[in-house]
Coordinates of C-alpha atoms and ligand atoms in Angstrom, one line a residue:
M1 CA 26.6 -8.4 20.6
L2 CA 25.2 -5.0 21.4
W3 CA 21.6 -4.1 21.0
A4 CA 21.6 -0.4 20.4
G5 CA 18.2 -0.5 18.7
V6 CA 15.9 2.3 18.0
P7 CA 15.5 4.8 20.9
T8 CA 12.2 4.2 22.6
E9 CA 10.4 6.7 24.8
A10 CA 11.7 4.8 27.8
S11 CA 15.3 5.3 26.6
L12 CA 15.1 9.0 25.9
P13 CA 16.2 10.3 29.3
A14 CA 19.6 8.6 28.8
L15 CA 20.0 10.1 25.3
Q16 CA 19.1 13.6 26.1
I17 CA 21.6 16.4 25.9
E18 CA 20.9 19.3 28.2
I19 CA 21.2 22.8 26.7
Y20 CA 21.0 25.5 29.2
Y21 CA 20.6 29.1 28.2
S22 CA 19.9 32.2 30.2
S23 CA 16.4 33.4 31.0
P24 CA 15.7 37.2 31.4
T25 CA 16.6 36.7 35.0
G26 CA 19.9 35.1 34.1
R27 CA 18.8 31.8 35.6
P28 CA 19.0 28.6 33.6
L29 CA 15.8 27.1 32.4
P30 CA 16.2 23.4 33.1
H31 CA 12.8 22.6 31.7
L32 CA 14.1 23.5 28.3
A33 CA 17.0 21.1 28.8
V34 CA 17.2 18.6 25.9
G35 CA 20.3 16.7 26.9
R36 CA 22.9 16.0 29.5
R37 CA 25.8 18.4 29.4
A38 CA 27.6 20.2 32.2
R39 CA 26.9 23.9 32.4
N40 CA 30.5 24.6 31.4
G41 CA 29.7 23.0 28.0
R42 CA 31.9 20.0 28.6
A43 CA 30.3 16.5 28.5
R44 CA 30.1 15.3 32.1
M45 CA 31.8 12.1 33.3
K46 CA 29.5 9.1 33.1
T47 CA 29.4 6.3 35.7
L48 CA 29.0 2.6 35.0
L49 CA 28.0 0.8 38.2
I50 CA 29.0 -2.8 38.3
V51 CA 27.2 -4.7 41.2
V52 CA 28.7 -8.1 42.0
H53 CA 28.3 -11.0 44.3
S54 CA 30.4 -14.1 44.2
L55 CA 30.9 -17.0 46.5
T56 CA 33.8 -18.8 44.8
G57 CA 35.2 -16.1 42.7
G58 CA 33.8 -16.7 39.2
A59 CA 31.3 -13.9 39.0
R60 CA 33.9 -11.5 40.6
Q61 CA 36.4 -12.3 37.9
M62 CA 33.8 -11.7 35.2
A63 CA 32.8 -8.3 36.9
E64 CA 36.4 -7.3 37.2
A65 CA 37.0 -8.0 33.5
A66 CA 34.0 -5.9 32.6
C67 CA 35.3 -3.1 34.8
L68 CA 38.7 -3.3 33.1
G69 CA 37.0 -3.1 29.7
A70 CA 35.0 -0.1 30.8
S71 CA 38.0 1.7 32.2
A72 CA 39.5 2.1 28.7
E73 CA 36.8 4.7 28.1
P74 CA 38.2 8.0 29.4
S75 CA 34.9 9.7 30.0
V76 CA 33.3 6.8 31.9
Q77 CA 34.1 5.9 35.5
P78 CA 33.4 2.3 36.2
R79 CA 32.5 1.5 39.9
L80 CA 32.7 -2.1 41.1
V81 CA 30.6 -2.4 44.2
S82 CA 29.7 -5.6 46.1
A83 CA 26.0 -6.4 46.2
Q84 CA 26.2 -6.3 49.9
D85 CA 27.4 -2.7 49.9
A86 CA 25.5 -1.4 47.0
R87 CA 22.7 1.1 47.9
A88 CA 19.9 2.8 46.0
A89 CA 22.0 6.0 46.0
D90 CA 24.7 4.2 44.0
V91 CA 22.1 3.2 41.5
L92 CA 20.7 6.7 41.2
A93 CA 24.2 8.1 40.7
A94 CA 25.1 5.8 37.9
D95 CA 24.3 6.2 34.1
G96 CA 24.5 2.5 33.3
Y97 CA 24.7 -0.9 35.1
V98 CA 26.3 -4.3 35.0
F99 CA 24.8 -6.9 37.4
A100 CA 27.1 -9.9 38.0
T101 CA 25.9 -12.9 40.0
P102 CA 26.2 -16.6 40.3
E103 CA 23.2 -18.8 39.8
N104 CA 22.5 -20.6 43.0
L105 CA 19.6 -23.0 43.4
A106 CA 18.1 -22.0 40.1
A107 CA 18.0 -18.3 41.1
M108 CA 20.3 -15.3 41.3
A109 CA 22.4 -15.4 44.5
G110 CA 20.6 -14.3 47.6
R111 CA 22.9 -11.3 48.2
M112 CA 22.2 -10.0 44.7
K113 CA 18.5 -10.4 45.3
D114 CA 18.8 -8.6 48.6
F115 CA 20.5 -5.7 46.7
F116 CA 17.5 -5.5 44.3
D117 CA 15.0 -5.8 47.2
R118 CA 16.6 -2.9 49.0
A119 CA 17.1 -0.6 45.9
Y120 CA 14.0 -1.5 43.9
Y121 CA 11.4 1.0 45.2
P122 CA 13.7 3.9 46.1
V123 CA 14.9 4.2 42.5
L124 CA 11.7 3.1 40.7
D125 CA 10.8 5.6 37.9
R126 CA 14.0 7.5 38.5
I127 CA 16.3 5.5 36.2
N128 CA 14.1 4.8 33.3
G129 CA 15.9 4.1 30.0
R130 CA 19.3 3.7 31.5
P131 CA 21.3 0.8 29.9
Y132 CA 22.3 -2.4 31.6
A133 CA 23.8 -5.9 31.0
S134 CA 24.0 -9.0 33.2
L135 CA 26.9 -11.4 33.8
I136 CA 26.0 -14.9 35.2
C137 CA 28.4 -17.4 36.5
A138 CA 26.8 -20.9 36.7
G139 CA 27.7 -24.5 37.1
S140 CA 25.7 -25.8 34.2
D141 CA 22.7 -23.5 33.6
G142 CA 22.3 -19.8 34.5
E143 CA 19.2 -19.1 32.6
N144 CA 16.9 -18.6 35.6
A145 CA 19.2 -16.1 37.2
A146 CA 19.4 -14.2 33.9
R147 CA 15.6 -14.2 33.6
Q148 CA 15.1 -12.9 37.1
I149 CA 17.4 -10.0 36.5
A150 CA 15.7 -9.3 33.2
R151 CA 12.3 -9.1 34.9
I152 CA 13.6 -6.7 37.6
A153 CA 15.2 -4.6 34.9
I154 CA 11.9 -4.4 33.0
G155 CA 10.3 -3.2 36.2
W156 CA 12.9 -0.5 36.5
R157 CA 12.4 0.2 32.7
L158 CA 16.1 -0.2 32.1
R159 CA 17.3 -0.7 28.6
V160 CA 19.0 -4.1 27.9
V161 CA 22.0 -3.5 25.6
A162 CA 23.4 -7.1 25.4
A163 CA 22.2 -10.6 25.9
P164 CA 23.0 -12.1 29.3
L165 CA 26.5 -13.3 29.3
I166 CA 26.4 -16.7 31.0
V167 CA 29.7 -18.5 31.8
C168 CA 29.3 -22.2 33.0
T169 CA 32.1 -23.5 35.2
K170 CA 30.9 -27.1 34.7
A171 CA 31.0 -27.6 38.5
Q172 CA 28.7 -30.5 39.3
T173 CA 30.0 -32.2 42.5
P174 CA 29.8 -30.6 45.9
E175 CA 33.6 -30.4 45.9
A176 CA 33.8 -28.8 42.5
I177 CA 31.0 -26.4 43.3
L178 CA 32.7 -25.2 46.5
A179 CA 36.1 -24.9 45.0
A180 CA 37.6 -21.5 44.0
K181 CA 36.9 -20.8 40.3
T182 CA 39.2 -19.7 37.5
I183 CA 37.3 -18.2 34.6
G184 CA 39.0 -18.9 31.2
S185 CA 40.6 -16.1 29.3
A186 CA 38.2 -16.4 26.3
D187 CA 35.2 -15.9 28.7
L188 CA 37.0 -13.0 30.5
D189 CA 37.6 -11.4 27.0
L190 CA 33.8 -11.5 26.4
C191 CA 33.2 -9.8 29.8
R192 CA 35.8 -7.2 29.1
D193 CA 34.4 -6.5 25.6
L194 CA 30.9 -6.1 27.1
G195 CA 32.2 -3.6 29.7
A196 CA 34.1 -1.7 26.9
A197 CA 31.0 -1.6 24.7
L198 CA 28.7 -0.4 27.4
A199 CA 31.2 2.3 28.3
A200 CA 31.7 3.3 24.7
G201 CA 27.9 3.5 24.2
L202 CA 27.5 5.7 27.3
A203 CA 30.4 8.0 26.2
A204 CA 28.9 8.4 22.8
G205 CA 25.4 9.0 24.1
I206 CA 24.1 6.0 22.2
F207 CA 22.4 4.5 25.3
Ligands
LIG1 C1 24.3 -23.5 46.8 C2 24.6 -23.5 45.4 C3 23.6 -23.7 44.5 C4 23.9 -23.7 43.1 N1 22.9 -23.9 42.2 C5 23.2 -23.8 40.9 C6 22.1 -23.9 39.9 O1 21.0 -23.9 40.2 N2 22.5 -23.8 38.6 C7 23.8 -23.8 38.2 O2 24.0 -23.7 37.0 N3 24.8 -23.7 39.1 C8 24.5 -23.7 40.4 N4 25.6 -23.6 41.3 C9 26.9 -23.6 40.8 C10 27.5 -22.1 40.8 O3 26.6 -21.3 40.0 C11 28.9 -22.1 40.3 O4 29.7 -22.8 41.2 C12 29.4 -20.7 40.0 O5 30.8 -20.8 39.6 C13 29.3 -19.9 41.2 O6 29.8 -18.6 40.9 P1 30.8 -17.9 41.9 O7 32.2 -18.6 41.7 O8 30.9 -16.4 41.5 O9 30.4 -18.0 43.3 C14 25.3 -23.6 42.7 C15 26.3 -23.4 43.6 C16 26.0 -23.3 45.0 C17 27.0 -23.0 46.0

């Protein structure tokens, strides 16, 4: 379910629509901008960054489903980037985020944490109010990974737009845990719907 909620001060930058008009010198006055709109008057393309790490394929399938859902929105470009490759510049360039990770040892996967460690301070206070959601692939729990991401997102002053989507693969034995995962179609549908809803909200300027 989406949490559109009442816009807060923190969410305002993502909701703004830039209106440029000419000053006496003919130059635009960006400080009067009250929204995000390209100078040619057309709404600009938005980007949804999906950062993913996956050891045995579960979180990747979830992220790909979210990406597929988001791709149905013509004015939103979903970008699926592995946590290993994702950089602060990718975060700054995006309008919204999906973070997809397994829960390993009661925490988000180390590679996902490494992404946050590298990107955290370079983007701090520069992405306030942008929307995000998290996808967690877990054997039997997933709550701690979700909580960790939520805490980081609070630090970044992101706006959570959906409850963490946790899929449990029920892997308990070492063999099952290390086996390649196949996420069921009902769970993939949820991930796809979440990606579609995030993209629709970005396109409509709700988030
Ligand atoms: C080293 C390791 C630690 C794990 N620890 C947990 C855990 O604390 N809680 C849990 O629910 N699942 C745990 N799991 C199970 C994984 O979350 C599960 O296998 C999930 O499918 C992994 O996602 P992936 O397929 O995207 O790699 C662990 C798996 C590994 C390999």
